[in-house]
Amino acid sequence: MSSVTAHPRRSGSTSAGRRLKWWQQLILQAICLFIAATVLFPILWIVSMSLDPRNISRPTELNLIPPGASLQAYLQVLDRPTANPVTFAELAFNSVRLAGGVSAFSLLVGVSAAYAFSRFKFPGRQFMMIAVLAITVLPSVATIAPLFALLNSIRISSAIMSIVLILAGLMLLGLTIFAVAPAIRLGSAGPGNYFFGAVGLVISLGLIYGGLTPARSDVFVLRNSLLGVGIAMVSGALPFAIWNLKGYLDTIPKELEEAAIIDGASPNQVFFQIVLPLATPALAVTGFLGFAGGWTEFFLSWQFLTDPKDFTLAMSLYNMTGQYAGQIPWSRFAAFSILLSLPVAIVYLLLQQYIVGGLTLGGVKG
């Protein structure tokens, strides 16, 4: 009987077992420190400018710790970021509605379509997959003109539009309850059930809120609304969500679903209680990318929206640049930039463990 002796890896060795010399380790560590400094320095510089109380029109010196640092710039941004009669809270609420709606809708529809493409064989499947892929290849900027013309042609009475939004929200809320409530009542609800319930609840409440919000004009123009911008964004986010989720669902063994069916599980139970929990990393990646894209979206919003009450944070940040940029202190611009980036960073930190798994396993099959 032969025996194998495991030799401990020596200090300074690589995954292949080759020992690095001291000067090679020193060079690698110096490169890593240089990359870290290159990434962190602009962030520290922006934070330093946001704390500068001198209200300078342009940075003139390299000073990471400004004299008399204060939070005055943040207070000014939170009160009224730009000359438009809109507060930071209103801008943030618009951005949350846009980013959250796009992320939730693309997840809700994308995971259903991805599961169908991954598990079922039906006529036209290959053609539809290629068509979805072709949409992801098309640059989003190239679709601005046709989307503008299409959405601008849709004009509905504001009263009718309010009724349509409320009815759509109530119908979606009823479907969500119908799909989730039985599993909760029987005590067999899993993470997938709660996930779909939360997404459906967010979208339905958003539709109801939109219908109850007082109209600003007698005619509702879909192009000049956050709903229109969201629909335009979903047209680009949904194909990506479908392909990203399909690649991950292909890695889930079908034997798990077959075993559940043999044990008496229904197709809905297989999808909600087996497939969705296993696909949590891919759902986290897709949801995060959809939220980040909606939060920082600028091109469509800038071309479509005209009412400052519908502006987003990204649009207001752009208003601080241009021909009137000299009148806005750099401290306010820096403070606004930090406040704009914080939500995306927080969402990433909350979903970090799932995002890492989704990025590393989504492209692996078998």
Coordinates of C-alpha atoms in Angstrom, one line a residue:
M1 CA 0.0 0.0 0.0
S2 CA 1.6 3.2 -1.1
S3 CA 1.4 6.4 0.9
V4 CA 1.6 10.0 -0.2
T5 CA 3.2 12.6 2.0
A6 CA 1.7 16.1 1.7
H7 CA 4.4 18.8 1.9
P8 CA 3.4 22.1 3.4
R9 CA 3.6 25.0 1.0
R10 CA 6.6 27.1 1.8
S11 CA 6.3 30.8 2.6
G12 CA 6.4 33.0 -0.5
S13 CA 5.4 30.2 -2.9
T14 CA 2.8 30.5 -5.6
S15 CA -0.1 28.2 -6.4
A16 CA 2.3 26.1 -8.6
G17 CA 4.6 25.6 -5.7
R18 CA 7.4 27.8 -7.0
R19 CA 9.1 29.9 -4.4
L20 CA 9.4 33.6 -5.1
K21 CA 12.6 35.4 -4.4
W22 CA 12.5 38.3 -1.9
W23 CA 13.0 40.9 -4.6
Q24 CA 10.2 39.4 -6.7
Q25 CA 7.8 39.6 -3.7
L26 CA 8.9 43.2 -3.1
I27 CA 8.2 44.2 -6.7
L28 CA 4.7 42.5 -6.6
Q29 CA 3.8 44.2 -3.4
A30 CA 5.0 47.6 -4.7
I31 CA 2.8 47.1 -7.8
C32 CA -0.2 46.3 -5.6
L33 CA 0.4 49.3 -3.4
F34 CA 0.7 51.5 -6.5
I35 CA -2.5 50.2 -7.9
A36 CA -4.3 50.7 -4.6
A37 CA -3.0 54.3 -4.3
T38 CA -4.0 55.0 -7.9
V39 CA -7.6 53.9 -7.1
L40 CA -7.9 55.4 -3.6
F41 CA -6.3 58.8 -4.2
P42 CA -9.1 60.3 -6.4
I43 CA -11.7 59.2 -3.9
L44 CA -9.7 60.8 -1.0
W45 CA -9.3 63.9 -3.1
I46 CA -13.0 64.2 -3.8
V47 CA -13.7 63.7 0.0
S48 CA -11.2 66.4 0.8
M49 CA -12.8 68.9 -1.6
S50 CA -16.2 68.2 -0.2
L51 CA -15.0 69.2 3.2
D52 CA -13.3 72.4 2.1
P53 CA -15.2 75.4 3.5
R54 CA -13.5 78.0 1.3
N55 CA -16.0 77.5 -1.6
I56 CA -13.2 77.8 -4.2
S57 CA -14.3 77.8 -7.8
R58 CA -11.5 75.4 -8.8
P59 CA -8.9 73.4 -7.0
T60 CA -5.6 75.1 -7.0
E61 CA -3.5 73.1 -4.5
L62 CA -3.0 69.4 -3.5
N63 CA -4.3 69.3 0.0
L64 CA -5.9 66.1 1.3
I65 CA -6.8 67.7 4.7
P66 CA -8.4 71.1 4.0
P67 CA -8.1 73.8 6.7
G68 CA -11.3 74.3 8.7
A69 CA -13.0 71.2 7.3
S70 CA -16.8 71.3 7.6
L71 CA -20.0 69.6 6.3
Q72 CA -21.4 72.8 5.0
A73 CA -21.3 71.7 1.4
Y74 CA -23.3 68.5 2.2
L75 CA -26.0 70.6 4.0
Q76 CA -26.3 72.9 1.0
V77 CA -26.6 70.0 -1.4
L78 CA -29.3 68.3 0.8
D79 CA -31.2 71.5 0.9
R80 CA -31.2 72.5 -2.7
P81 CA -28.5 71.0 -5.0
T82 CA -29.1 73.3 -8.1
A83 CA -31.0 76.4 -9.1
N84 CA -34.0 74.2 -10.0
P85 CA -36.9 74.3 -7.5
V86 CA -36.4 70.7 -6.4
T87 CA -34.8 69.3 -3.2
F88 CA -32.3 66.5 -2.9
A89 CA -34.9 64.2 -1.4
E90 CA -37.1 64.6 -4.4
L91 CA -34.3 63.9 -6.8
A92 CA -33.2 60.8 -4.8
F93 CA -36.8 59.5 -4.7
N94 CA -37.0 59.8 -8.5
S95 CA -33.7 58.0 -8.9
V96 CA -34.9 55.2 -6.5
R97 CA -38.1 54.8 -8.4
L98 CA -36.3 54.6 -11.7
A99 CA -33.4 52.3 -10.5
G100 CA -35.6 50.1 -8.3
G101 CA -38.3 49.7 -11.0
V102 CA -35.9 48.8 -13.7
S103 CA -34.0 46.4 -11.5
A104 CA -37.2 44.7 -10.2
F105 CA -39.0 44.4 -13.5
S106 CA -36.0 43.1 -15.4
L107 CA -35.4 40.5 -12.6
L108 CA -39.1 39.5 -12.5
V109 CA -39.4 39.0 -16.2
G110 CA -35.8 38.0 -16.9
V111 CA -35.6 35.0 -14.5
S112 CA -38.9 33.6 -15.9
A113 CA -37.7 33.9 -19.5
A114 CA -34.2 32.6 -18.6
Y115 CA -35.8 29.6 -17.0
A116 CA -37.9 28.9 -20.1
F117 CA -34.9 29.2 -22.4
S118 CA -32.7 27.0 -20.1
R119 CA -35.2 24.2 -19.4
F120 CA -37.8 24.0 -22.1
K121 CA -37.6 23.1 -25.8
F122 CA -40.2 24.9 -28.0
P123 CA -40.5 26.1 -31.6
G124 CA -38.5 29.3 -32.3
R125 CA -36.4 28.9 -29.2
Q126 CA -33.0 29.4 -31.0
F127 CA -34.3 32.3 -33.0
M128 CA -35.6 34.1 -30.0
M129 CA -32.4 33.6 -28.1
I130 CA -30.4 35.0 -31.0
A131 CA -32.8 38.0 -31.2
V132 CA -32.3 38.7 -27.5
L133 CA -28.6 38.5 -27.9
A134 CA -28.7 40.9 -30.9
I135 CA -30.4 43.5 -28.7
T136 CA -27.6 43.4 -26.2
V137 CA -25.1 44.0 -28.9
L138 CA -26.8 47.2 -30.1
P139 CA -25.5 50.3 -28.3
S140 CA -28.1 52.0 -26.0
V141 CA -27.3 55.4 -27.4
A142 CA -28.3 54.2 -30.9
T143 CA -31.9 53.6 -29.7
I144 CA -32.5 57.1 -28.3
A145 CA -34.0 58.5 -31.5
P146 CA -36.5 55.7 -32.2
L147 CA -37.5 55.4 -28.6
F148 CA -38.0 59.2 -28.4
A149 CA -40.3 59.1 -31.5
L150 CA -42.2 56.0 -30.2
L151 CA -42.8 57.2 -26.7
N152 CA -43.5 60.7 -27.7
S153 CA -46.4 59.5 -29.9
I154 CA -48.2 57.9 -27.0
R155 CA -50.4 60.6 -25.4
I156 CA -53.1 59.7 -23.0
S157 CA -55.5 61.6 -20.9
S158 CA -54.0 62.0 -17.4
A159 CA -57.2 60.8 -15.8
I160 CA -57.3 57.7 -17.9
M161 CA -53.6 57.1 -17.3
S162 CA -54.1 57.3 -13.5
I163 CA -56.9 54.7 -13.7
V164 CA -54.7 52.4 -15.9
L165 CA -51.8 52.6 -13.5
I166 CA -53.9 51.9 -10.4
L167 CA -55.7 49.0 -12.1
A168 CA -52.4 47.6 -13.3
G169 CA -50.9 47.9 -9.8
L170 CA -53.9 46.2 -8.2
M171 CA -53.9 43.4 -10.8
L172 CA -50.1 42.8 -10.2
L173 CA -50.7 42.9 -6.4
G174 CA -53.5 40.3 -6.7
L175 CA -51.3 38.0 -8.9
T176 CA -48.5 38.3 -6.5
I177 CA -50.7 37.4 -3.5
F178 CA -52.2 34.5 -5.6
A179 CA -48.8 33.1 -6.4
V180 CA -47.2 33.5 -2.9
A181 CA -50.0 33.2 -0.4
P182 CA -50.7 29.5 -0.8
A183 CA -47.1 28.5 -0.1
I184 CA -47.0 30.8 2.9
R185 CA -50.3 29.4 4.2
L186 CA -49.0 25.8 3.9
G187 CA -45.7 26.6 5.5
S188 CA -43.7 25.6 2.4
A189 CA -42.6 29.0 1.3
G190 CA -38.9 29.4 0.5
P191 CA -36.6 32.3 -0.4
G192 CA -37.9 32.2 -4.0
N193 CA -41.4 32.8 -2.9
Y194 CA -40.5 35.7 -0.7
F195 CA -38.2 37.1 -3.4
F196 CA -41.0 37.1 -6.0
G197 CA -43.4 38.5 -3.5
A198 CA -41.1 41.4 -2.6
V199 CA -40.5 42.2 -6.3
G200 CA -44.1 42.1 -7.2
L201 CA -45.1 44.2 -4.2
V202 CA -42.5 46.9 -5.0
I203 CA -43.7 47.1 -8.7
S204 CA -47.4 47.1 -7.8
L205 CA -47.0 49.8 -5.1
G206 CA -45.0 51.9 -7.5
L207 CA -47.7 51.7 -10.1
I208 CA -50.4 52.5 -7.6
Y209 CA -48.4 55.5 -6.3
G210 CA -47.9 56.7 -9.8
G211 CA -51.7 56.6 -10.4
L212 CA -52.5 58.4 -7.2
T213 CA -49.9 61.2 -7.8
P214 CA -51.7 64.4 -9.0
A215 CA -51.2 65.0 -12.7
R216 CA -49.3 68.1 -13.8
S217 CA -51.2 68.5 -17.1
D218 CA -54.3 67.2 -18.8
V219 CA -52.4 65.1 -21.3
F220 CA -49.9 62.4 -20.2
V221 CA -47.0 62.1 -22.6
L222 CA -45.2 58.8 -22.0
R223 CA -41.9 60.2 -23.2
N224 CA -41.9 63.0 -20.7
S225 CA -42.2 60.8 -17.6
L226 CA -40.2 58.5 -15.4
L227 CA -42.4 55.7 -16.6
G228 CA -41.3 56.3 -20.2
V229 CA -37.7 56.4 -19.2
G230 CA -38.1 53.2 -17.2
I231 CA -39.7 51.4 -20.2
A232 CA -36.9 52.6 -22.4
M233 CA -34.3 51.4 -19.9
V234 CA -36.0 48.0 -19.5
S235 CA -35.7 47.5 -23.3
G236 CA -32.0 47.3 -22.8
A237 CA -31.7 45.8 -19.3
L238 CA -34.1 42.9 -19.9
P239 CA -32.1 41.2 -22.7
F240 CA -28.9 41.3 -20.5
A241 CA -30.8 39.9 -17.5
I242 CA -32.2 37.1 -19.6
W243 CA -28.8 36.0 -20.9
N244 CA -27.0 36.5 -17.6
L245 CA -29.5 34.4 -15.7
K246 CA -29.8 31.8 -18.4
G247 CA -26.0 31.2 -18.2
Y248 CA -26.3 30.6 -14.5
L249 CA -29.5 28.4 -14.6
D250 CA -27.7 26.1 -17.1
T251 CA -25.2 25.2 -14.3
I252 CA -28.0 24.0 -12.0
P253 CA -28.3 20.2 -12.4
K254 CA -31.6 19.2 -13.8
E255 CA -31.5 16.1 -11.6
L256 CA -32.4 18.2 -8.6
E257 CA -35.7 19.3 -10.3
E258 CA -36.4 15.7 -11.4
A259 CA -35.9 14.4 -7.9
A260 CA -38.3 17.1 -6.5
I261 CA -40.9 16.1 -9.1
I262 CA -40.6 12.5 -8.2
D263 CA -41.2 13.5 -4.5
G264 CA -44.5 15.2 -5.6
A265 CA -43.4 18.8 -6.0
S266 CA -45.4 20.9 -8.4
P267 CA -43.7 23.0 -11.2
N268 CA -44.2 26.1 -9.1
Q269 CA -42.6 24.5 -6.0
V270 CA -39.7 23.4 -8.1
F271 CA -39.2 26.9 -9.5
F272 CA -39.7 28.9 -6.3
Q273 CA -38.2 26.5 -3.7
I274 CA -35.3 24.9 -5.6
V275 CA -34.3 26.9 -8.7
L276 CA -34.6 30.4 -7.3
P277 CA -32.7 29.8 -4.0
L278 CA -29.8 28.2 -6.0
A279 CA -29.8 31.1 -8.4
T280 CA -29.5 33.7 -5.7
P281 CA -25.9 34.8 -6.7
A282 CA -27.0 35.4 -10.3
L283 CA -30.1 37.2 -9.1
A284 CA -28.0 39.4 -6.9
V285 CA -25.6 40.3 -9.8
T286 CA -28.4 41.0 -12.2
G287 CA -30.3 43.0 -9.7
F288 CA -27.3 45.0 -8.7
L289 CA -26.3 45.8 -12.3
G290 CA -29.8 46.8 -13.1
F291 CA -30.0 49.1 -10.0
A292 CA -26.6 50.6 -10.7
G293 CA -27.5 51.3 -14.4
G294 CA -30.8 52.9 -13.4
W295 CA -29.2 55.0 -10.6
T296 CA -26.5 56.5 -12.8
E297 CA -28.6 56.6 -16.0
F298 CA -28.3 60.0 -17.8
F299 CA -28.6 59.8 -21.6
L300 CA -32.3 58.8 -21.8
S301 CA -33.4 60.9 -18.9
W302 CA -31.7 64.0 -20.3
Q303 CA -33.2 63.6 -23.7
F304 CA -36.7 62.6 -22.5
L305 CA -37.5 64.6 -19.4
T306 CA -38.2 68.3 -19.3
D307 CA -39.9 68.9 -15.9
P308 CA -37.4 69.5 -13.1
K309 CA -39.8 67.6 -10.7
D310 CA -38.9 64.4 -12.7
F311 CA -35.2 65.0 -12.8
T312 CA -32.8 62.4 -11.3
L313 CA -29.6 62.8 -9.3
A314 CA -27.5 62.2 -12.3
M315 CA -29.2 64.9 -14.3
S316 CA -28.8 67.4 -11.4
L317 CA -25.1 66.6 -11.1
Y318 CA -24.8 67.4 -14.8
N319 CA -26.5 70.7 -14.2
M320 CA -23.5 71.7 -12.1
T321 CA -21.2 71.5 -15.1
G322 CA -21.2 73.6 -18.3
Q323 CA -21.2 77.3 -18.8
Y324 CA -22.4 78.0 -15.3
A325 CA -20.0 75.7 -13.6
G326 CA -17.8 78.5 -12.4
Q327 CA -20.6 79.8 -10.1
I328 CA -20.8 76.5 -8.2
P329 CA -18.1 75.8 -5.7
W330 CA -16.1 72.6 -6.1
S331 CA -17.0 71.6 -2.5
R332 CA -20.7 71.3 -3.5
F333 CA -19.9 69.4 -6.7
A334 CA -17.7 67.0 -4.7
A335 CA -20.3 66.5 -2.0
F336 CA -23.0 65.8 -4.5
S337 CA -20.8 63.3 -6.3
I338 CA -20.2 61.4 -3.0
L339 CA -23.9 61.4 -2.1
L340 CA -24.7 60.1 -5.6
S341 CA -22.3 57.2 -5.3
L342 CA -23.1 56.1 -1.8
P343 CA -26.3 54.1 -2.5
V344 CA -24.6 52.0 -5.2
A345 CA -21.7 51.3 -2.8
I346 CA -24.1 50.3 0.0
V347 CA -26.1 48.0 -2.2
Y348 CA -22.9 46.4 -3.4
L349 CA -21.7 45.8 0.1
L350 CA -25.0 44.3 1.1
L351 CA -24.9 41.9 -1.8
Q352 CA -21.2 41.4 -2.0
Q353 CA -21.1 37.7 -1.0
Y354 CA -23.7 36.8 -3.6
I355 CA -22.2 39.1 -6.3
V356 CA -18.8 37.4 -6.1
G357 CA -20.4 33.9 -6.4
G358 CA -22.6 35.0 -9.3
L359 CA -19.6 36.6 -11.2
T360 CA -17.4 33.5 -10.8
L361 CA -20.0 30.8 -11.5
G362 CA -22.3 32.4 -14.0
G363 CA -20.1 31.6 -17.0
V364 CA -19.2 28.0 -15.9
K365 CA -21.2 25.1 -17.2
G366 CA -21.3 21.6 -15.7

